[in-house]
PDB file of C-alpha atoms in Angstrom:
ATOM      1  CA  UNK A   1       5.128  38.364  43.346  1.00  0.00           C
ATOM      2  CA  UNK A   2       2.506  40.582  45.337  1.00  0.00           C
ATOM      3  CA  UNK A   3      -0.639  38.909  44.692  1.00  0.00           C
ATOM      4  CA  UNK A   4      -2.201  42.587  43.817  1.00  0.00           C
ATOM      5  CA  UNK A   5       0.345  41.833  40.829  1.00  0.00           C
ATOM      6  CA  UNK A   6      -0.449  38.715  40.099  1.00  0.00           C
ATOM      7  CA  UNK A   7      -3.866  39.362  39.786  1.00  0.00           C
ATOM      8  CA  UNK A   8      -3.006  42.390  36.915  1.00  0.00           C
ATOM      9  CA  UNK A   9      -1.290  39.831  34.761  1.00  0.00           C
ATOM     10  CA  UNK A  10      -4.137  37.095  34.968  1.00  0.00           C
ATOM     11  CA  UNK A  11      -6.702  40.399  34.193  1.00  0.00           C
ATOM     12  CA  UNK A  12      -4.073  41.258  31.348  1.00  0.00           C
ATOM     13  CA  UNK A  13      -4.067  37.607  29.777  1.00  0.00           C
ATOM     14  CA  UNK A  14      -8.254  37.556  30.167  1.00  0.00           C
ATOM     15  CA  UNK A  15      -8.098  41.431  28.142  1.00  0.00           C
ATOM     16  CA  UNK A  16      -6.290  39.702  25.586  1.00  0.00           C
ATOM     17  CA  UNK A  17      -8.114  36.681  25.668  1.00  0.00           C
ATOM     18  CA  UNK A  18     -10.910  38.221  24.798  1.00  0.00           C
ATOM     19  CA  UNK A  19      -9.688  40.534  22.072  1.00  0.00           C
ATOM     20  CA  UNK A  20     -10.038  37.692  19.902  1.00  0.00           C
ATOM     21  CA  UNK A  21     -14.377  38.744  19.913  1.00  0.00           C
ATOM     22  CA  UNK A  22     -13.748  41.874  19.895  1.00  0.00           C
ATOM     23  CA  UNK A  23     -11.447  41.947  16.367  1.00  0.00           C
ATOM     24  CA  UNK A  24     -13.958  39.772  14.775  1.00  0.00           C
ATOM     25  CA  UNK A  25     -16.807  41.609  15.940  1.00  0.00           C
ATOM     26  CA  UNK A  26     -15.160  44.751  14.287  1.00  0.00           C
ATOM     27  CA  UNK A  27     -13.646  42.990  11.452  1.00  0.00           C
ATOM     28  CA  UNK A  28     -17.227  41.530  10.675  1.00  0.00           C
ATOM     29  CA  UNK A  29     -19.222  45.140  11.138  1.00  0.00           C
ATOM     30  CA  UNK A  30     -16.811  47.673   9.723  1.00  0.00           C
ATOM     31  CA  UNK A  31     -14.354  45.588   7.039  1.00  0.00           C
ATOM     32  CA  UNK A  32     -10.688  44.521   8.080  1.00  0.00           C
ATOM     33  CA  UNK A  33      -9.168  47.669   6.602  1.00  0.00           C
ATOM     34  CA  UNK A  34     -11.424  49.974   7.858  1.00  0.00           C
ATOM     35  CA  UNK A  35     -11.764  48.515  11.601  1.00  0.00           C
ATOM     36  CA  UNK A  36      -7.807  48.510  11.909  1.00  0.00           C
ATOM     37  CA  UNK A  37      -7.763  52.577  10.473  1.00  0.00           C
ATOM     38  CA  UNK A  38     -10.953  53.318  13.654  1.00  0.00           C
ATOM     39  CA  UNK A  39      -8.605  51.040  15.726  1.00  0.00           C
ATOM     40  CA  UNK A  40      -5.535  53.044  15.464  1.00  0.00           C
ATOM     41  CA  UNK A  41      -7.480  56.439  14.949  1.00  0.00           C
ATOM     42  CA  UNK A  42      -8.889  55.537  18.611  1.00  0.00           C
ATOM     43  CA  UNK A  43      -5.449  54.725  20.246  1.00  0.00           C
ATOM     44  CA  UNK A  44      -3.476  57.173  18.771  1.00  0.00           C
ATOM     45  CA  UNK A  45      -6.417  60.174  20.298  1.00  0.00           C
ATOM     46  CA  UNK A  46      -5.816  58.580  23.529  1.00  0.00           C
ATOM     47  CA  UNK A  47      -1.760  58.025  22.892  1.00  0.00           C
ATOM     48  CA  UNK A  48      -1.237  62.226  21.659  1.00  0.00           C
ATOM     49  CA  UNK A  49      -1.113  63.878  24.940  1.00  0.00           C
ATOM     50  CA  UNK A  50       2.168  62.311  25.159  1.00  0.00           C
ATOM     51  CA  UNK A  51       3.721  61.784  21.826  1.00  0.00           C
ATOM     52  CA  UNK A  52       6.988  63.519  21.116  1.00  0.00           C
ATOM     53  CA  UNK A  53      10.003  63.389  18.896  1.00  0.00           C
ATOM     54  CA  UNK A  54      12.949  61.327  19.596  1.00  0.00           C
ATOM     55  CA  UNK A  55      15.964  61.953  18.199  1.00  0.00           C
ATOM     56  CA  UNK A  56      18.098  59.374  16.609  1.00  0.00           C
ATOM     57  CA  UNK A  57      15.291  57.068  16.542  1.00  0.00           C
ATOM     58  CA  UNK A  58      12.227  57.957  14.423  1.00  0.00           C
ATOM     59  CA  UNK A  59      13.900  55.819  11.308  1.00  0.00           C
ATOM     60  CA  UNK A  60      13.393  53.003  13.859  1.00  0.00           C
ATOM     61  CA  UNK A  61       9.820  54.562  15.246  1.00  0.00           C
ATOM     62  CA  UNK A  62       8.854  54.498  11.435  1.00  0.00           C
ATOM     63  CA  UNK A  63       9.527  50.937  10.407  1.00  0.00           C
ATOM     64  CA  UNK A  64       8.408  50.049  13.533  1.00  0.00           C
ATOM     65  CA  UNK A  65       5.122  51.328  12.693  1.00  0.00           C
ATOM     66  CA  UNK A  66       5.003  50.009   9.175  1.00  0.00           C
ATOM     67  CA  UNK A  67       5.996  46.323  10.295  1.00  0.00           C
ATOM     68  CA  UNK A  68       3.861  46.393  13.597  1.00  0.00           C
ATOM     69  CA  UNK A  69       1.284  48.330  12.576  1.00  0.00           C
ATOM     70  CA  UNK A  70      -0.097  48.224   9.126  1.00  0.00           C
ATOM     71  CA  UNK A  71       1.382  45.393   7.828  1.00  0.00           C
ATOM     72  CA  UNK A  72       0.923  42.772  11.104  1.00  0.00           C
ATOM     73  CA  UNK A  73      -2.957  44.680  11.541  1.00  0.00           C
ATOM     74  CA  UNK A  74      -3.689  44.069   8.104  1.00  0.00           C
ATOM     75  CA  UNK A  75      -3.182  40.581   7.853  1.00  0.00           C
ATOM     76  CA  UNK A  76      -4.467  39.332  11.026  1.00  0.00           C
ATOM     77  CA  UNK A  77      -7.438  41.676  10.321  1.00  0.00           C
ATOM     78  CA  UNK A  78      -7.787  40.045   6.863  1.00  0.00           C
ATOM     79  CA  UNK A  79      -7.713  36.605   8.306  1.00  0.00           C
ATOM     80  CA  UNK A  80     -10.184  37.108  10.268  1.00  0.00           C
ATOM     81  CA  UNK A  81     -12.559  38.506   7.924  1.00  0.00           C
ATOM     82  CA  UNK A  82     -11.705  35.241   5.895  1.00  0.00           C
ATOM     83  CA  UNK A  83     -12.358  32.344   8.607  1.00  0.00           C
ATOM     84  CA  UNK A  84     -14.597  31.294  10.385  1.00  0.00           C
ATOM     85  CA  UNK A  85     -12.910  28.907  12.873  1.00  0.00           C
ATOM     86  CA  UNK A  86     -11.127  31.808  14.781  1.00  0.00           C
ATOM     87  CA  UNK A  87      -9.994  29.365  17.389  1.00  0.00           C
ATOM     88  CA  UNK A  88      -7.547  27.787  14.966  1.00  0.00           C
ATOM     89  CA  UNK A  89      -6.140  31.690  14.117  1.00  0.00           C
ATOM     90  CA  UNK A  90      -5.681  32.371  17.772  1.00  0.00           C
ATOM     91  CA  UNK A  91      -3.344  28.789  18.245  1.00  0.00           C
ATOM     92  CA  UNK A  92      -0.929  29.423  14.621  1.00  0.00           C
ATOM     93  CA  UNK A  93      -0.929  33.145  16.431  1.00  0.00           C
ATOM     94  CA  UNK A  94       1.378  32.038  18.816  1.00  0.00           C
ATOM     95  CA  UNK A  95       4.189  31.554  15.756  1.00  0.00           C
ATOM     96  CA  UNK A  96       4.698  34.878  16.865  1.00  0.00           C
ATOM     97  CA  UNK A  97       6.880  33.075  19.425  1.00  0.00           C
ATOM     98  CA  UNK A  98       9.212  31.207  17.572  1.00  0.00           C
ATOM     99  CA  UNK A  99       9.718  33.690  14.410  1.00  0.00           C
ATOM    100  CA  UNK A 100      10.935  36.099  17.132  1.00  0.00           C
ATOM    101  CA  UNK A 101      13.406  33.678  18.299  1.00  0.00           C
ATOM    102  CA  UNK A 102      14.295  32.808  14.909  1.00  0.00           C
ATOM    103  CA  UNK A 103      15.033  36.716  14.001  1.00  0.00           C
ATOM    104  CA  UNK A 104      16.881  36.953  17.274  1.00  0.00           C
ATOM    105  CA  UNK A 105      19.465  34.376  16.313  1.00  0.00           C
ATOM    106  CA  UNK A 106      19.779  35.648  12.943  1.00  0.00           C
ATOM    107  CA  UNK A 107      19.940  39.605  13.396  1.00  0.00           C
ATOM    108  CA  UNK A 108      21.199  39.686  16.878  1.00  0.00           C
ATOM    109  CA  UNK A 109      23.148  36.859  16.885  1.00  0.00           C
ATOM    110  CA  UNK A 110      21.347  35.139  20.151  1.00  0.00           C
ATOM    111  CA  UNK A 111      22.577  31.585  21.140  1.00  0.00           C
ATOM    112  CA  UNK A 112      20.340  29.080  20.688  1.00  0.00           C
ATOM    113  CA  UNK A 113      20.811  25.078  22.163  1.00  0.00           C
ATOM    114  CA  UNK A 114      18.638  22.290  21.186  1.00  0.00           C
ATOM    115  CA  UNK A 115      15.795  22.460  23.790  1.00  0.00           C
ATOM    116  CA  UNK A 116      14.858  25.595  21.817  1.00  0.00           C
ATOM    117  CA  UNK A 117      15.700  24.244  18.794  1.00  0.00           C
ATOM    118  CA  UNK A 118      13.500  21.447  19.256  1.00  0.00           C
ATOM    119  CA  UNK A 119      10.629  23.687  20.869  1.00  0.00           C
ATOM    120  CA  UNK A 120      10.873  25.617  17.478  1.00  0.00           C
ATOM    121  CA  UNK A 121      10.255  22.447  15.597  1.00  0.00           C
ATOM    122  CA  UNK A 122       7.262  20.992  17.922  1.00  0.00           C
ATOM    123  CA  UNK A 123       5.470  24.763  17.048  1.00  0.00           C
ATOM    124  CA  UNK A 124       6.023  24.292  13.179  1.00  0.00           C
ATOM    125  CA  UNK A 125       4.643  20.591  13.746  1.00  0.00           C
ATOM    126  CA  UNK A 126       1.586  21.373  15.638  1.00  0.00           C
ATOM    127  CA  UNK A 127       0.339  23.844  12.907  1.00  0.00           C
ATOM    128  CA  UNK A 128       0.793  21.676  10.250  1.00  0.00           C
ATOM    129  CA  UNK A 129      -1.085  18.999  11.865  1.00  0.00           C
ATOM    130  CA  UNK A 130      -4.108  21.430  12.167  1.00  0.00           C
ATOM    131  CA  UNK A 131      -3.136  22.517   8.433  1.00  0.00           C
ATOM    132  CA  UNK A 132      -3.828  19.507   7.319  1.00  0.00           C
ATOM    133  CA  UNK A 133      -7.136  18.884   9.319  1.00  0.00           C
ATOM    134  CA  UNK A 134      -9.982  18.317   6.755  1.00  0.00           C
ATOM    135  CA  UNK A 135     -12.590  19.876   9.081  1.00  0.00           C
ATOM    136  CA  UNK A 136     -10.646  23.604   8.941  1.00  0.00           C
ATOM    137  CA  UNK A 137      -9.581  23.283   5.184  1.00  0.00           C
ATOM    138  CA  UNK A 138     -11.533  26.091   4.182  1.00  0.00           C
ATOM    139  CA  UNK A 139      -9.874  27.643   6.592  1.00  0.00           C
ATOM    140  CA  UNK A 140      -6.336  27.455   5.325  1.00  0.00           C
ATOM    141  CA  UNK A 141      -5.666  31.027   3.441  1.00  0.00           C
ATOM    142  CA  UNK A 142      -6.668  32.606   6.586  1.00  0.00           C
ATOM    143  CA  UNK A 143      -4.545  30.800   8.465  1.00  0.00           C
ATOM    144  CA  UNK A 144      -1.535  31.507   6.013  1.00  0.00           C
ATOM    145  CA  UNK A 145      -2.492  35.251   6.617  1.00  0.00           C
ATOM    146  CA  UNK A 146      -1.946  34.295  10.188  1.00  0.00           C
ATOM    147  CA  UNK A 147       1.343  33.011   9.888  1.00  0.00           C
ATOM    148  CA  UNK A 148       2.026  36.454   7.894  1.00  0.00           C
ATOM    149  CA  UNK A 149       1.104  38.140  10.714  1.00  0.00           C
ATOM    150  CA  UNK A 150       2.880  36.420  12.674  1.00  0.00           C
ATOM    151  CA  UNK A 151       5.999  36.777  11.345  1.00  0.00           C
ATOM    152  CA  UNK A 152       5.374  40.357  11.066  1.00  0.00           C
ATOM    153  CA  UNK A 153       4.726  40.404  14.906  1.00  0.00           C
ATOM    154  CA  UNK A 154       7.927  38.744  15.498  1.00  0.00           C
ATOM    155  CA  UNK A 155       9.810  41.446  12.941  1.00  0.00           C
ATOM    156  CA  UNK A 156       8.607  44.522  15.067  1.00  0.00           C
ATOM    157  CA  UNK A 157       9.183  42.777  18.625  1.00  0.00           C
ATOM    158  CA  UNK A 158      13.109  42.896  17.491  1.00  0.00           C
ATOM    159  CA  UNK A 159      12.444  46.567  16.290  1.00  0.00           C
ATOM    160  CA  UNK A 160      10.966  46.890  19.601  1.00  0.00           C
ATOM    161  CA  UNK A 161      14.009  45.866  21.673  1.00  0.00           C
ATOM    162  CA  UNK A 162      15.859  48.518  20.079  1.00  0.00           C
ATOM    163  CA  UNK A 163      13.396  51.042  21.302  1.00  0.00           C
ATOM    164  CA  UNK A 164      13.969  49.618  25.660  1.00  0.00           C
ATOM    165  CA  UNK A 165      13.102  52.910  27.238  1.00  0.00           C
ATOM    166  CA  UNK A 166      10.913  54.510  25.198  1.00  0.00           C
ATOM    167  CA  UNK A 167       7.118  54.759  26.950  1.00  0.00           C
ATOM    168  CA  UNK A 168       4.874  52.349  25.653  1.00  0.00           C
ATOM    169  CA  UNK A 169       1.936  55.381  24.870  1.00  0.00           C
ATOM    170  CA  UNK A 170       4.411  57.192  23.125  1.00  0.00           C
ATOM    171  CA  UNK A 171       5.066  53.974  20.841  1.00  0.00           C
ATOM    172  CA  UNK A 172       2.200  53.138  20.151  1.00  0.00           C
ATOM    173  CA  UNK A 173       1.499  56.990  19.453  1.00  0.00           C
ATOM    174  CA  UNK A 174       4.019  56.986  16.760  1.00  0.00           C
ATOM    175  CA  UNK A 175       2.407  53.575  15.632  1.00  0.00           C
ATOM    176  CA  UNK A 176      -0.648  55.030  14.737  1.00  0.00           C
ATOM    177  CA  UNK A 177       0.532  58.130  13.312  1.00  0.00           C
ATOM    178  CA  UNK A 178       2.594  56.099  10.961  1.00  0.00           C
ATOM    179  CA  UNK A 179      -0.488  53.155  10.361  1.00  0.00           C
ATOM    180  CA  UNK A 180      -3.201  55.939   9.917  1.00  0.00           C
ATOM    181  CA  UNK A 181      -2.662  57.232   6.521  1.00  0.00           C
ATOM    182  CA  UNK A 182      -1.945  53.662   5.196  1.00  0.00           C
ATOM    183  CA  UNK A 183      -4.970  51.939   6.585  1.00  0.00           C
ATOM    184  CA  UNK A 184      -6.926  54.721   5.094  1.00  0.00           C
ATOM    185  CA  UNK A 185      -5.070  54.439   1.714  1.00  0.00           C
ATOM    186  CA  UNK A 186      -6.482  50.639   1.730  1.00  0.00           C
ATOM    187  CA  UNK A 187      -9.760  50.969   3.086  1.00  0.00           C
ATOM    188  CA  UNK A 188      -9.917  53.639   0.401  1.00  0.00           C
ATOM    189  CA  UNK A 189      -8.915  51.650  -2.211  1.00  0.00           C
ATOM    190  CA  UNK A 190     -10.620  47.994  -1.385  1.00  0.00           C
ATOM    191  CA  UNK A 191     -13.323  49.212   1.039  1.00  0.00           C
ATOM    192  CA  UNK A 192     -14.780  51.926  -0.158  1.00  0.00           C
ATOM    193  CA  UNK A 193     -18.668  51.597   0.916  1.00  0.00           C
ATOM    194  CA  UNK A 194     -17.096  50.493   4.409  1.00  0.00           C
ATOM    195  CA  UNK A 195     -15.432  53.196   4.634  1.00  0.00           C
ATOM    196  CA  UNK A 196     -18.083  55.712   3.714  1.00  0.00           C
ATOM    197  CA  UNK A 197     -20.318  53.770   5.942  1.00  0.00           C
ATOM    198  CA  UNK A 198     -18.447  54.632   8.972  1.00  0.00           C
ATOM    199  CA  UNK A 199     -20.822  57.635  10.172  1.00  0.00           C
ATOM    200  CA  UNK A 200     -23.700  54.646  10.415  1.00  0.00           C
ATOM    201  CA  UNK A 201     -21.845  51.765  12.542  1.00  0.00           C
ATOM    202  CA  UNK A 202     -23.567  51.173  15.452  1.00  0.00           C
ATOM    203  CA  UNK A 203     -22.774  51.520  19.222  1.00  0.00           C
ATOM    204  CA  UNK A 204     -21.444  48.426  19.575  1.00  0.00           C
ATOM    205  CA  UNK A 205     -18.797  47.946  17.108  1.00  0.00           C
ATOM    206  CA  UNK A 206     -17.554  51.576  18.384  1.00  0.00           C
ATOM    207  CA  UNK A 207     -17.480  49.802  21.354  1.00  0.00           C
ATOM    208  CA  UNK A 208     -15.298  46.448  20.610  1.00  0.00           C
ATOM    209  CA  UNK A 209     -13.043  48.822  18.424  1.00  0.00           C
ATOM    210  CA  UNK A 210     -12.034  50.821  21.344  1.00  0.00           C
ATOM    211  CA  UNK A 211     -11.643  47.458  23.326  1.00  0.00           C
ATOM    212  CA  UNK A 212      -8.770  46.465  20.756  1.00  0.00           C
ATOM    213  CA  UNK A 213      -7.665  49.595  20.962  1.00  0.00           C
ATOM    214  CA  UNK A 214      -7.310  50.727  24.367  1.00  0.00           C
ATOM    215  CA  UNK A 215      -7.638  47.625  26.471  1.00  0.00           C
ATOM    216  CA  UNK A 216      -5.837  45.116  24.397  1.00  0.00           C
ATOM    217  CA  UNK A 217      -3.454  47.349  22.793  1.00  0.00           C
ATOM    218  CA  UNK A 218      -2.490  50.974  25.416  1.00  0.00           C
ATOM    219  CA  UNK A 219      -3.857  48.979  29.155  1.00  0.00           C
ATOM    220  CA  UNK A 220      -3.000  45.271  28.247  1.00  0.00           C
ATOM    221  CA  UNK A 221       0.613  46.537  26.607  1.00  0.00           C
ATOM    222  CA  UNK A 222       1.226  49.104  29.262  1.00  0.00           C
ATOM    223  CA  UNK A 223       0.234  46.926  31.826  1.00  0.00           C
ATOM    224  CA  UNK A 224       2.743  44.260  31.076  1.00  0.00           C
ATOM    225  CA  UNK A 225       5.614  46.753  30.402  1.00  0.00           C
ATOM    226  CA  UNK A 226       5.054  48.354  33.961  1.00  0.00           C
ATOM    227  CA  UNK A 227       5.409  44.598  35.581  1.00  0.00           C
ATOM    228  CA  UNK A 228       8.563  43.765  33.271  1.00  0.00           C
ATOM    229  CA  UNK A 229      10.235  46.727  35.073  1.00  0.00           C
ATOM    230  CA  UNK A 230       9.734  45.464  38.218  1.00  0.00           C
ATOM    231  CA  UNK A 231       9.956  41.978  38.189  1.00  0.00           C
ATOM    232  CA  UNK A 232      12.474  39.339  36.313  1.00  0.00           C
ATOM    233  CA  UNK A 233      11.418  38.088  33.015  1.00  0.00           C
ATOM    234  CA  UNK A 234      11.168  34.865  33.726  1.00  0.00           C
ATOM    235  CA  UNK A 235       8.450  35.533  36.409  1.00  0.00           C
ATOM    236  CA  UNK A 236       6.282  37.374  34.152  1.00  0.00           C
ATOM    237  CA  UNK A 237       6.386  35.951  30.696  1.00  0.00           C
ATOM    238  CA  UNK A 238       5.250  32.311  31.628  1.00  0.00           C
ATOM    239  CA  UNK A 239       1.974  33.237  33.456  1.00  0.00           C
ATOM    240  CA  UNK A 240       0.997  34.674  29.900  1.00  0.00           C
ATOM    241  CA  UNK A 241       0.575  31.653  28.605  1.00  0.00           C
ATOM    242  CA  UNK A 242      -3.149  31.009  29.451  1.00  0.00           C
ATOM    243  CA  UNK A 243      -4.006  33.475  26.770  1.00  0.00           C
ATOM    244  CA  UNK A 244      -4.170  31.306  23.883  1.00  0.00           C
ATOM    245  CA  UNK A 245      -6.225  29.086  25.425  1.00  0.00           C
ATOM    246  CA  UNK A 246      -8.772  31.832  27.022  1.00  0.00           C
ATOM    247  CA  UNK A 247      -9.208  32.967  23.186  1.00  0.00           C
ATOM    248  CA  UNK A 248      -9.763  29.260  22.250  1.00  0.00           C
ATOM    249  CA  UNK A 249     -12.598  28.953  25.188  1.00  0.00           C
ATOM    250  CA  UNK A 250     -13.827  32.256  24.367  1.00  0.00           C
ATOM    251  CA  UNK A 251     -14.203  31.629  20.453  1.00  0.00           C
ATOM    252  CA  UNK A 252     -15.850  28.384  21.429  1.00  0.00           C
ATOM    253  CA  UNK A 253     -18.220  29.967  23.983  1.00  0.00           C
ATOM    254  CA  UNK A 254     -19.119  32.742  21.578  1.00  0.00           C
ATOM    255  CA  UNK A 255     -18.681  31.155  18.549  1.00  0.00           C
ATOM    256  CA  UNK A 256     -19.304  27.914  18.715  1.00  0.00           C
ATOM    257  CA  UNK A 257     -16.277  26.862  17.164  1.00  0.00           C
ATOM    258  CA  UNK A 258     -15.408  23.201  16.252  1.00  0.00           C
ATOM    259  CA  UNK A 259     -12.695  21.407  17.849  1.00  0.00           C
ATOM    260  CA  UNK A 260     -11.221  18.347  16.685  1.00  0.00           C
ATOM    261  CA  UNK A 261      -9.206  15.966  17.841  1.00  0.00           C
ATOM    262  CA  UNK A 262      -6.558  16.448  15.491  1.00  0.00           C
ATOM    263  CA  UNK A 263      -6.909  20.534  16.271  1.00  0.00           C
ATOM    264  CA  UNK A 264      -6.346  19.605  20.034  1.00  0.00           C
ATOM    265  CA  UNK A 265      -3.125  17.311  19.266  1.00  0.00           C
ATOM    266  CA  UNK A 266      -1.638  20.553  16.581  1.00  0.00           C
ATOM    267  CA  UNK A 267      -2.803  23.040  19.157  1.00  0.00           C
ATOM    268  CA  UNK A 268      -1.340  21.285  22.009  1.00  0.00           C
ATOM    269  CA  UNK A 269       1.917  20.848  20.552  1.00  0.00           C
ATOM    270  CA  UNK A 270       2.473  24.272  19.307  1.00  0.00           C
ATOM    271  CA  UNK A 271       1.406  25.705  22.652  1.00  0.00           C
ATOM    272  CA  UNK A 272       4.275  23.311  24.455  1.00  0.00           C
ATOM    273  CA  UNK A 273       6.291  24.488  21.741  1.00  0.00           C
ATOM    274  CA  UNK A 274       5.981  28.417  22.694  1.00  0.00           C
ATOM    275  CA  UNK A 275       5.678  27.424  26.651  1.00  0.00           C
ATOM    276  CA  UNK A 276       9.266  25.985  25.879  1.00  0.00           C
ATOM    277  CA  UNK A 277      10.303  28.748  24.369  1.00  0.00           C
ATOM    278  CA  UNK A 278       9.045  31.397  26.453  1.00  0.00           C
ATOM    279  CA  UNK A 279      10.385  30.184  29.821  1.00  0.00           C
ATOM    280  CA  UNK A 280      14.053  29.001  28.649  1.00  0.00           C
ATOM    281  CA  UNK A 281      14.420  32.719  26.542  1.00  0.00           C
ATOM    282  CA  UNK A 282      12.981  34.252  29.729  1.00  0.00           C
ATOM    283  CA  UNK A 283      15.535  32.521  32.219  1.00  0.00           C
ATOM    284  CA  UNK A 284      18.308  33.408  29.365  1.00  0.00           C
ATOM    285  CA  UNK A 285      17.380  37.105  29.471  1.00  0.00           C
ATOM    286  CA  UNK A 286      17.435  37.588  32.993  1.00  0.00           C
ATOM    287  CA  UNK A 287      20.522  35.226  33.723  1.00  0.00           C
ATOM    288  CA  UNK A 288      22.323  37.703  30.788  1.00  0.00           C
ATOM    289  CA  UNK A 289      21.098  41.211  32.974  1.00  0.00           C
ATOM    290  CA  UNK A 290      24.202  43.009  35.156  1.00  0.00           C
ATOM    291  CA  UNK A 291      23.878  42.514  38.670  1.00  0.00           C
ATOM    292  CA  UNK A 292      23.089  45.620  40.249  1.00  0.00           C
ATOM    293  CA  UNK A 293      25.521  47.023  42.706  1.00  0.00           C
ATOM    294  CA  UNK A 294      24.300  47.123  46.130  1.00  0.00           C
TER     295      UNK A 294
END
């Protein structure tokens, strides 16, 4: 890999690393319903130059945008607005992982052999461990919401494979356009001062919205899509991995965050757990690509 390259997915992974501030910063300052509906209203004004119909596919483009969009935004945003120790959110994030594997083997019938078995298993271990950690019990409904989210994540990645080919702006166009009117619908209903108050946030929360929404979501998303095209999968998806653990220094930086020693051991295995995962289903997908004629 060109090191110019290199060096986009290492920015990439510290953009998304740091998205963890930026959501709670938002969350915190504007409500979790009402931060998600500025999130997407900012995205989808950058994303409409290039919006357009496709044919055959907007069923798709519309669940897609129910499961990705309002329902995974809305309960990460929730859980956020809930804890505290956002550290611990960021780790059971990663379930993301393994619920996508698990959906793969069910709806698209993917083989699966016991090294990724058993990498499912160590992820599901490690969060219970830090479930069951006295010093984040107060913590444990919005890290339930997590695992929600999570699973929702891993629901519109499989929508998402069905979509290979379509631009990533025009996505996450027809995201918004479909996340919009719900996000106002429940900001509406459950945040209704937030919601009016939106004409008084200040500078700054403008400012970490449009971080979630352009640089995490359109330049961090885009950015990886435009390297999956040009290298194999199994080059690119492993040197993603320091994410988790840039939000986890991050959230302890800015947050002050307290880690534990039986966070570290839960953490640690679920992040083996999804490295596991990640490289074998990486090295499966590109072993399974045609060979191109030469």
């Amino acid at each position: 890999m060109k090191p110019l390259h290199l060096a986009m997915i290492l920015a990439i992974d510290v953009v998304w690393g740091c998205n963890i501030v930026a959501v709670k910063e938002g969350v915190m300052s504007a409500g979790p319903f009402t931060a998600v509906l500025l999130r997407y209203v900012v995205a989808t004004a950058v994303c409409l130059p290039f919006l357009r119909w496709l044919p055959g596919r907007m069923g798709l483009i519309l669940l897609a945008g129910f499961v990705s969009g309002a329902l995974f935004m809305s309960l990460g945003a929730v859980s956020f607005a809930l804890a505290d120790n956002i550290s611990a959110l960021s780790i059971v994030g990663q379930l993301g992982v393994p619920f996508s594997l698990i959906l793969a083997v069910i709806f698209m019938k993917e083989e699966i052999r016991w090294p990724r078995i058993t990498a499912i298993a160590i992820c599901f271990m490690g969060v219970v461990v830090m479930g069951f950690d006295p010093a984040i019990a107060s913590e444990r409904i919005g890290i339930l919401l997590t695992v929600g989210a999570a699973l929702s994540w891993a629901a519109g990645n499989l929508l998402f494979r069905k979509l290979q080919g379509v631009p990533v702006l025009v996505i996450h166009g027809w995201l918004g356009i479909v996340a919009i009117p719900i996000m106002a619908t429940l900001a509406w209903t459950f945040e209704p001062a937030k919601l009016a108050a939106i004409p008084d946030l200040p500078l700054s929360t403008w400012g970490w919205i449009a971080y979630s929404g352009i640089m995490s979501s359109i330049v961090g998303h885009g950015g990886m899509t435009w390297l999956f095209q040009r290298y194999p999968v199994a080059v690119v998806s492993p040197l993603t991995l320091p994410t988790p653990l840039i939000s986890v220094a991050i959230a302890v930086a800015v947050y002050d965050t307290p880690i534990t020693g039986q966070m570290m051991v839960g953490g640690l295995l679920t992040l083996v757990g999804v490295a596991i995962i990640t490289i074998r289903t990486a090295q499966r997908r590109d072993s399974d690509m045609p060979v191109e004629p030469t």
